[in-house]
């Protein structure tokens, strides 16, 4: 599942940048550490994360969670 996590991570970064949020701002907004978010977003990371965290990230970015599973615009 490593490649799937990497693709989701790319989309998280894409939407975070579109929202003009830093990792620290998003992490604070959703109640996780910047270090944890950084590990999730790292290009070569295979950091597994829960659906709860994924839902929180989607809410923090104000995007539907399904966007993380679709090609970026």
mmCIF file of N, CA, C and O in Angstrom:
data_model
loop_
_atom_site.group_PDB
_atom_site.id
_atom_site.type_symbol
_atom_site.label_atom_id
_atom_site.label_comp_id
_atom_site.label_asym_id
_atom_site.label_seq_id
_atom_site.Cartn_x
_atom_site.Cartn_y
_atom_site.Cartn_z
ATOM 1 N N UNK A 1 0.803 -1.208 0.000
ATOM 2 C CA UNK A 1 0.000 0.000 0.000
ATOM 3 C C UNK A 1 0.844 1.268 0.000
ATOM 4 O O UNK A 1 0.294 2.365 0.013
ATOM 5 N N UNK A 2 2.152 1.123 -0.015
ATOM 6 C CA UNK A 2 3.038 2.288 0.088
ATOM 7 C C UNK A 2 2.771 3.330 -0.995
ATOM 8 O O UNK A 2 2.713 4.531 -0.712
ATOM 9 N N UNK A 3 2.593 2.889 -2.218
ATOM 10 C CA UNK A 3 2.371 3.834 -3.314
ATOM 11 C C UNK A 3 1.059 4.586 -3.122
ATOM 12 O O UNK A 3 0.974 5.774 -3.430
ATOM 13 N N UNK A 4 0.077 3.941 -2.595
ATOM 14 C CA UNK A 4 -1.207 4.613 -2.336
ATOM 15 C C UNK A 4 -1.045 5.715 -1.306
ATOM 16 O O UNK A 4 -1.593 6.811 -1.460
ATOM 17 N N UNK A 5 -0.287 5.434 -0.251
ATOM 18 C CA UNK A 5 -0.032 6.469 0.762
ATOM 19 C C UNK A 5 0.720 7.650 0.145
ATOM 20 O O UNK A 5 0.438 8.804 0.439
ATOM 21 N N UNK A 6 1.680 7.360 -0.728
ATOM 22 C CA UNK A 6 2.441 8.442 -1.374
ATOM 23 C C UNK A 6 1.541 9.305 -2.255
ATOM 24 O O UNK A 6 1.670 10.522 -2.292
ATOM 25 N N UNK A 7 0.615 8.676 -2.967
ATOM 26 C CA UNK A 7 -0.299 9.437 -3.831
ATOM 27 C C UNK A 7 -1.234 10.311 -2.995
ATOM 28 O O UNK A 7 -1.496 11.465 -3.351
ATOM 29 N N UNK A 8 -1.736 9.772 -1.904
ATOM 30 C CA UNK A 8 -2.584 10.563 -1.005
ATOM 31 C C UNK A 8 -1.775 11.719 -0.429
ATOM 32 O O UNK A 8 -2.260 12.855 -0.370
ATOM 33 N N UNK A 9 -0.540 11.450 -0.041
ATOM 34 C CA UNK A 9 0.319 12.503 0.510
ATOM 35 C C UNK A 9 0.521 13.641 -0.493
ATOM 36 O O UNK A 9 0.458 14.817 -0.131
ATOM 37 N N UNK A 10 0.748 13.291 -1.758
ATOM 38 C CA UNK A 10 0.919 14.319 -2.799
ATOM 39 C C UNK A 10 -0.310 15.202 -2.895
ATOM 40 O O UNK A 10 -0.217 16.409 -3.076
ATOM 41 N N UNK A 11 -1.469 14.585 -2.782
ATOM 42 C CA UNK A 11 -2.718 15.349 -2.895
ATOM 43 C C UNK A 11 -2.946 16.215 -1.666
ATOM 44 O O UNK A 11 -3.462 17.321 -1.771
ATOM 45 N N UNK A 12 -2.548 15.743 -0.499
ATOM 46 C CA UNK A 12 -2.638 16.560 0.712
ATOM 47 C C UNK A 12 -1.787 17.807 0.538
ATOM 48 O O UNK A 12 -2.236 18.926 0.800
ATOM 49 N N UNK A 13 -0.552 17.630 0.077
ATOM 50 C CA UNK A 13 0.342 18.775 -0.154
ATOM 51 C C UNK A 13 -0.272 19.730 -1.173
ATOM 52 O O UNK A 13 -0.293 20.947 -0.968
ATOM 53 N N UNK A 14 -0.794 19.187 -2.262
ATOM 54 C CA UNK A 14 -1.402 19.998 -3.317
ATOM 55 C C UNK A 14 -2.505 20.893 -2.756
ATOM 56 O O UNK A 14 -2.511 22.107 -2.982
ATOM 57 N N UNK A 15 -3.426 20.307 -2.001
ATOM 58 C CA UNK A 15 -4.551 21.088 -1.473
ATOM 59 C C UNK A 15 -4.118 22.026 -0.346
ATOM 60 O O UNK A 15 -4.660 23.119 -0.208
ATOM 61 N N UNK A 16 -3.119 21.626 0.436
ATOM 62 C CA UNK A 16 -2.617 22.520 1.489
ATOM 63 C C UNK A 16 -1.995 23.767 0.873
ATOM 64 O O UNK A 16 -2.247 24.894 1.323
ATOM 65 N N UNK A 17 -1.210 23.581 -0.173
ATOM 66 C CA UNK A 17 -0.579 24.726 -0.841
ATOM 67 C C UNK A 17 -1.635 25.608 -1.502
ATOM 68 O O UNK A 17 -1.548 26.830 -1.443
ATOM 69 N N UNK A 18 -2.635 24.995 -2.109
ATOM 70 C CA UNK A 18 -3.734 25.778 -2.716
ATOM 71 C C UNK A 18 -4.454 26.631 -1.677
ATOM 72 O O UNK A 18 -4.933 27.713 -1.992
ATOM 73 N N UNK A 19 -4.520 26.130 -0.443
ATOM 74 C CA UNK A 19 -5.159 26.875 0.654
ATOM 75 C C UNK A 19 -4.210 27.881 1.293
ATOM 76 O O UNK A 19 -4.597 28.607 2.195
ATOM 77 N N UNK A 20 -2.964 27.875 0.803
ATOM 78 C CA UNK A 20 -1.927 28.765 1.333
ATOM 79 C C UNK A 20 -1.699 28.573 2.834
ATOM 80 O O UNK A 20 -1.579 29.535 3.589
ATOM 81 N N UNK A 21 -1.653 27.310 3.226
ATOM 82 C CA UNK A 21 -1.385 26.962 4.618
ATOM 83 C C UNK A 21 -0.014 26.309 4.729
ATOM 84 O O UNK A 21 0.360 25.500 3.878
ATOM 85 N N UNK A 22 0.691 26.655 5.776
ATOM 86 C CA UNK A 22 1.950 25.963 6.061
ATOM 87 C C UNK A 22 1.611 24.644 6.753
ATOM 88 O O UNK A 22 0.477 24.428 7.212
ATOM 89 N N UNK A 23 2.593 23.782 6.842
ATOM 90 C CA UNK A 23 2.379 22.531 7.570
ATOM 91 C C UNK A 23 1.990 22.836 9.009
ATOM 92 O O UNK A 23 1.087 22.207 9.560
ATOM 93 N N UNK A 24 2.659 23.799 9.598
ATOM 94 C CA UNK A 24 2.379 24.148 10.990
ATOM 95 C C UNK A 24 0.951 24.667 11.161
ATOM 96 O O UNK A 24 0.250 24.289 12.097
ATOM 97 N N UNK A 25 0.505 25.504 10.238
ATOM 98 C CA UNK A 25 -0.851 26.043 10.328
ATOM 99 C C UNK A 25 -1.901 24.940 10.206
ATOM 100 O O UNK A 25 -2.869 24.907 10.971
ATOM 101 N N UNK A 26 -1.725 24.049 9.248
ATOM 102 C CA UNK A 26 -2.679 22.959 9.081
ATOM 103 C C UNK A 26 -2.644 22.026 10.284
ATOM 104 O O UNK A 26 -3.695 21.643 10.812
ATOM 105 N N UNK A 27 -1.457 21.680 10.732
ATOM 106 C CA UNK A 27 -1.330 20.782 11.886
ATOM 107 C C UNK A 27 -2.026 21.386 13.109
ATOM 108 O O UNK A 27 -2.783 20.692 13.803
ATOM 109 N N UNK A 28 -1.803 22.672 13.363
ATOM 110 C CA UNK A 28 -2.455 23.341 14.494
ATOM 111 C C UNK A 28 -3.970 23.332 14.337
ATOM 112 O O UNK A 28 -4.708 23.102 15.295
ATOM 113 N N UNK A 29 -4.419 23.575 13.129
ATOM 114 C CA UNK A 29 -5.850 23.647 12.839
ATOM 115 C C UNK A 29 -6.566 22.325 13.123
ATOM 116 O O UNK A 29 -7.716 22.318 13.556
ATOM 117 N N UNK A 30 -5.870 21.204 12.878
ATOM 118 C CA UNK A 30 -6.525 19.901 13.029
ATOM 119 C C UNK A 30 -6.070 19.130 14.273
ATOM 120 O O UNK A 30 -6.528 18.020 14.514
ATOM 121 N N UNK A 31 -5.164 19.716 15.036
ATOM 122 C CA UNK A 31 -4.782 19.110 16.306
ATOM 123 C C UNK A 31 -3.793 17.961 16.232
ATOM 124 O O UNK A 31 -3.846 17.032 17.033
ATOM 125 N N UNK A 32 -2.891 18.022 15.244
ATOM 126 C CA UNK A 32 -1.793 17.052 15.199
ATOM 127 C C UNK A 32 -0.488 17.838 15.193
ATOM 128 O O UNK A 32 -0.484 19.045 14.958
ATOM 129 N N UNK A 33 0.618 17.160 15.421
ATOM 130 C CA UNK A 33 1.909 17.854 15.430
ATOM 131 C C UNK A 33 2.380 18.121 14.002
ATOM 132 O O UNK A 33 2.032 17.383 13.071
ATOM 133 N N UNK A 34 3.167 19.180 13.857
ATOM 134 C CA UNK A 34 3.759 19.488 12.552
ATOM 135 C C UNK A 34 4.642 18.324 12.113
ATOM 136 O O UNK A 34 4.676 17.971 10.936
ATOM 137 N N UNK A 35 5.339 17.723 13.049
ATOM 138 C CA UNK A 35 6.219 16.589 12.745
ATOM 139 C C UNK A 35 5.422 15.430 12.144
ATOM 140 O O UNK A 35 5.859 14.807 11.163
ATOM 141 N N UNK A 36 4.257 15.150 12.695
ATOM 142 C CA UNK A 36 3.414 14.059 12.182
ATOM 143 C C UNK A 36 2.921 14.385 10.776
ATOM 144 O O UNK A 36 3.014 13.552 9.866
ATOM 145 N N UNK A 37 2.450 15.619 10.575
ATOM 146 C CA UNK A 37 1.996 16.022 9.244
ATOM 147 C C UNK A 37 3.146 15.960 8.247
ATOM 148 O O UNK A 37 2.979 15.500 7.120
ATOM 149 N N UNK A 38 4.309 16.387 8.660
ATOM 150 C CA UNK A 38 5.486 16.350 7.800
ATOM 151 C C UNK A 38 5.801 14.922 7.367
ATOM 152 O O UNK A 38 6.122 14.670 6.206
ATOM 153 N N UNK A 39 5.672 13.980 8.292
ATOM 154 C CA UNK A 39 5.920 12.572 7.960
ATOM 155 C C UNK A 39 4.873 12.044 6.989
ATOM 156 O O UNK A 39 5.185 11.265 6.087
ATOM 157 N N UNK A 40 3.624 12.467 7.161
ATOM 158 C CA UNK A 40 2.558 12.044 6.251
ATOM 159 C C UNK A 40 2.831 12.577 4.847
ATOM 160 O O UNK A 40 2.664 11.876 3.855
ATOM 161 N N UNK A 41 3.269 13.837 4.767
ATOM 162 C CA UNK A 41 3.470 14.492 3.477
ATOM 163 C C UNK A 41 4.788 14.164 2.787
ATOM 164 O O UNK A 41 4.945 14.430 1.596
ATOM 165 N N UNK A 42 5.731 13.605 3.496
ATOM 166 C CA UNK A 42 7.056 13.350 2.927
ATOM 167 C C UNK A 42 6.947 12.500 1.658
ATOM 168 O O UNK A 42 6.262 11.475 1.656
ATOM 169 N N UNK A 43 7.607 12.927 0.572
ATOM 170 C CA UNK A 43 7.479 12.244 -0.727
ATOM 171 C C UNK A 43 7.821 10.756 -0.697
ATOM 172 O O UNK A 43 7.209 9.972 -1.409
ATOM 173 N N UNK A 44 8.791 10.376 0.104
ATOM 174 C CA UNK A 44 9.201 8.967 0.140
ATOM 175 C C UNK A 44 8.700 8.244 1.379
ATOM 176 O O UNK A 44 9.126 7.137 1.671
ATOM 177 N N UNK A 45 7.798 8.889 2.089
ATOM 178 C CA UNK A 45 7.290 8.309 3.322
ATOM 179 C C UNK A 45 6.306 7.187 3.029
ATOM 180 O O UNK A 45 5.572 7.219 2.050
ATOM 181 N N UNK A 46 6.316 6.223 3.901
ATOM 182 C CA UNK A 46 5.307 5.173 3.853
ATOM 183 C C UNK A 46 4.568 5.179 5.191
ATOM 184 O O UNK A 46 4.068 4.163 5.645
ATOM 185 N N UNK A 47 4.527 6.365 5.799
ATOM 186 C CA UNK A 47 3.871 6.537 7.095
ATOM 187 C C UNK A 47 2.387 6.235 6.965
ATOM 188 O O UNK A 47 1.678 6.886 6.213
ATOM 189 N N UNK A 48 1.937 5.232 7.677
ATOM 190 C CA UNK A 48 0.516 4.900 7.688
ATOM 191 C C UNK A 48 -0.197 5.865 8.634
ATOM 192 O O UNK A 48 0.372 6.302 9.634
ATOM 193 N N UNK A 49 -1.424 6.214 8.285
ATOM 194 C CA UNK A 49 -2.213 7.085 9.145
ATOM 195 C C UNK A 49 -3.662 6.640 9.091
ATOM 196 O O UNK A 49 -4.100 5.983 8.153
ATOM 197 N N UNK A 50 -4.396 7.006 10.112
ATOM 198 C CA UNK A 50 -5.768 6.521 10.248
ATOM 199 C C UNK A 50 -6.737 7.327 9.384
ATOM 200 O O UNK A 50 -6.433 8.436 8.938
ATOM 201 N N UNK A 51 -7.901 6.748 9.187
ATOM 202 C CA UNK A 51 -8.964 7.479 8.493
ATOM 203 C C UNK A 51 -9.362 8.716 9.290
ATOM 204 O O UNK A 51 -9.691 9.745 8.702
ATOM 205 N N UNK A 52 -9.320 8.640 10.618
ATOM 206 C CA UNK A 52 -9.641 9.807 11.436
ATOM 207 C C UNK A 52 -8.726 10.974 11.100
ATOM 208 O O UNK A 52 -9.179 12.109 10.971
ATOM 209 N N UNK A 53 -7.437 10.703 10.941
ATOM 210 C CA UNK A 53 -6.486 11.753 10.585
ATOM 211 C C UNK A 53 -6.763 12.252 9.170
ATOM 212 O O UNK A 53 -6.754 13.457 8.919
ATOM 213 N N UNK A 54 -7.039 11.351 8.260
ATOM 214 C CA UNK A 54 -7.339 11.753 6.887
ATOM 215 C C UNK A 54 -8.593 12.632 6.831
ATOM 216 O O UNK A 54 -8.618 13.653 6.147
ATOM 217 N N UNK A 55 -9.627 12.253 7.584
ATOM 218 C CA UNK A 55 -10.843 13.072 7.638
ATOM 219 C C UNK A 55 -10.547 14.444 8.242
ATOM 220 O O UNK A 55 -11.066 15.460 7.769
ATOM 221 N N UNK A 56 -9.730 14.488 9.286
ATOM 222 C CA UNK A 56 -9.370 15.765 9.912
ATOM 223 C C UNK A 56 -8.612 16.654 8.930
ATOM 224 O O UNK A 56 -8.866 17.866 8.855
ATOM 225 N N UNK A 57 -7.686 16.062 8.172
ATOM 226 C CA UNK A 57 -6.936 16.836 7.172
ATOM 227 C C UNK A 57 -7.895 17.385 6.118
ATOM 228 O O UNK A 57 -7.834 18.562 5.754
ATOM 229 N N UNK A 58 -8.797 16.547 5.635
ATOM 230 C CA UNK A 58 -9.779 16.992 4.635
ATOM 231 C C UNK A 58 -10.623 18.140 5.185
ATOM 232 O O UNK A 58 -10.825 19.158 4.504
ATOM 233 N N UNK A 59 -11.088 18.009 6.413
ATOM 234 C CA UNK A 59 -11.876 19.083 7.030
ATOM 235 C C UNK A 59 -11.052 20.354 7.175
ATOM 236 O O UNK A 59 -11.534 21.448 6.900
ATOM 237 N N UNK A 60 -9.806 20.198 7.605
ATOM 238 C CA UNK A 60 -8.926 21.356 7.774
ATOM 239 C C UNK A 60 -8.645 22.068 6.467
ATOM 240 O O UNK A 60 -8.459 23.289 6.436
ATOM 241 N N UNK A 61 -8.632 21.315 5.375
ATOM 242 C CA UNK A 61 -8.384 21.895 4.055
ATOM 243 C C UNK A 61 -9.683 22.270 3.335
ATOM 244 O O UNK A 61 -9.645 22.816 2.234
ATOM 245 N N UNK A 62 -10.804 21.933 3.976
ATOM 246 C CA UNK A 62 -12.128 22.221 3.414
ATOM 247 C C UNK A 62 -12.305 21.590 2.030
ATOM 248 O O UNK A 62 -12.758 22.215 1.085
ATOM 249 N N UNK A 63 -11.885 20.325 1.946
ATOM 250 C CA UNK A 63 -12.091 19.543 0.724
ATOM 251 C C UNK A 63 -12.762 18.231 1.106
ATOM 252 O O UNK A 63 -12.611 17.747 2.229
ATOM 253 N N UNK A 64 -13.479 17.660 0.166
ATOM 254 C CA UNK A 64 -14.081 16.354 0.387
ATOM 255 C C UNK A 64 -12.961 15.321 0.400
ATOM 256 O O UNK A 64 -12.062 15.356 -0.451
ATOM 257 N N UNK A 65 -13.004 14.420 1.343
ATOM 258 C CA UNK A 65 -11.948 13.421 1.486
ATOM 259 C C UNK A 65 -11.735 12.623 0.197
ATOM 260 O O UNK A 65 -10.624 12.167 -0.082
ATOM 261 N N UNK A 66 -12.759 12.491 -0.612
ATOM 262 C CA UNK A 66 -12.635 11.749 -1.881
ATOM 263 C C UNK A 66 -11.585 12.380 -2.801
ATOM 264 O O UNK A 66 -10.965 11.690 -3.605
ATOM 265 N N UNK A 67 -11.343 13.674 -2.646
ATOM 266 C CA UNK A 67 -10.341 14.375 -3.478
ATOM 267 C C UNK A 67 -8.947 13.771 -3.310
ATOM 268 O O UNK A 67 -8.127 13.839 -4.219
ATOM 269 N N UNK A 68 -8.681 13.175 -2.154
ATOM 270 C CA UNK A 68 -7.371 12.585 -1.916
ATOM 271 C C UNK A 68 -7.164 11.289 -2.701
ATOM 272 O O UNK A 68 -6.056 10.786 -2.780
ATOM 273 N N UNK A 69 -8.232 10.774 -3.264
ATOM 274 C CA UNK A 69 -8.169 9.522 -4.001
ATOM 275 C C UNK A 69 -8.321 9.718 -5.513
ATOM 276 O O UNK A 69 -8.326 8.759 -6.262
ATOM 277 N N UNK A 70 -8.430 10.970 -5.917
ATOM 278 C CA UNK A 70 -8.625 11.301 -7.327
ATOM 279 C C UNK A 70 -7.423 12.086 -7.855
ATOM 280 O O UNK A 70 -6.723 12.726 -7.063
ATOM 281 N N UNK A 71 -7.191 12.073 -9.157
ATOM 282 C CA UNK A 71 -6.098 12.887 -9.716
ATOM 283 C C UNK A 71 -6.330 14.364 -9.392
ATOM 284 O O UNK A 71 -7.475 14.819 -9.346
ATOM 285 N N UNK A 72 -5.238 15.090 -9.140
ATOM 286 C CA UNK A 72 -5.368 16.515 -8.851
ATOM 287 C C UNK A 72 -5.786 17.263 -10.120
ATOM 288 O O UNK A 72 -5.537 16.821 -11.225
ATOM 289 N N UNK A 73 -6.396 18.385 -9.885
ATOM 290 C CA UNK A 73 -6.947 19.178 -10.999
ATOM 291 C C UNK A 73 -5.869 19.809 -11.840
ATOM 292 O O UNK A 73 -4.808 20.092 -11.458
#
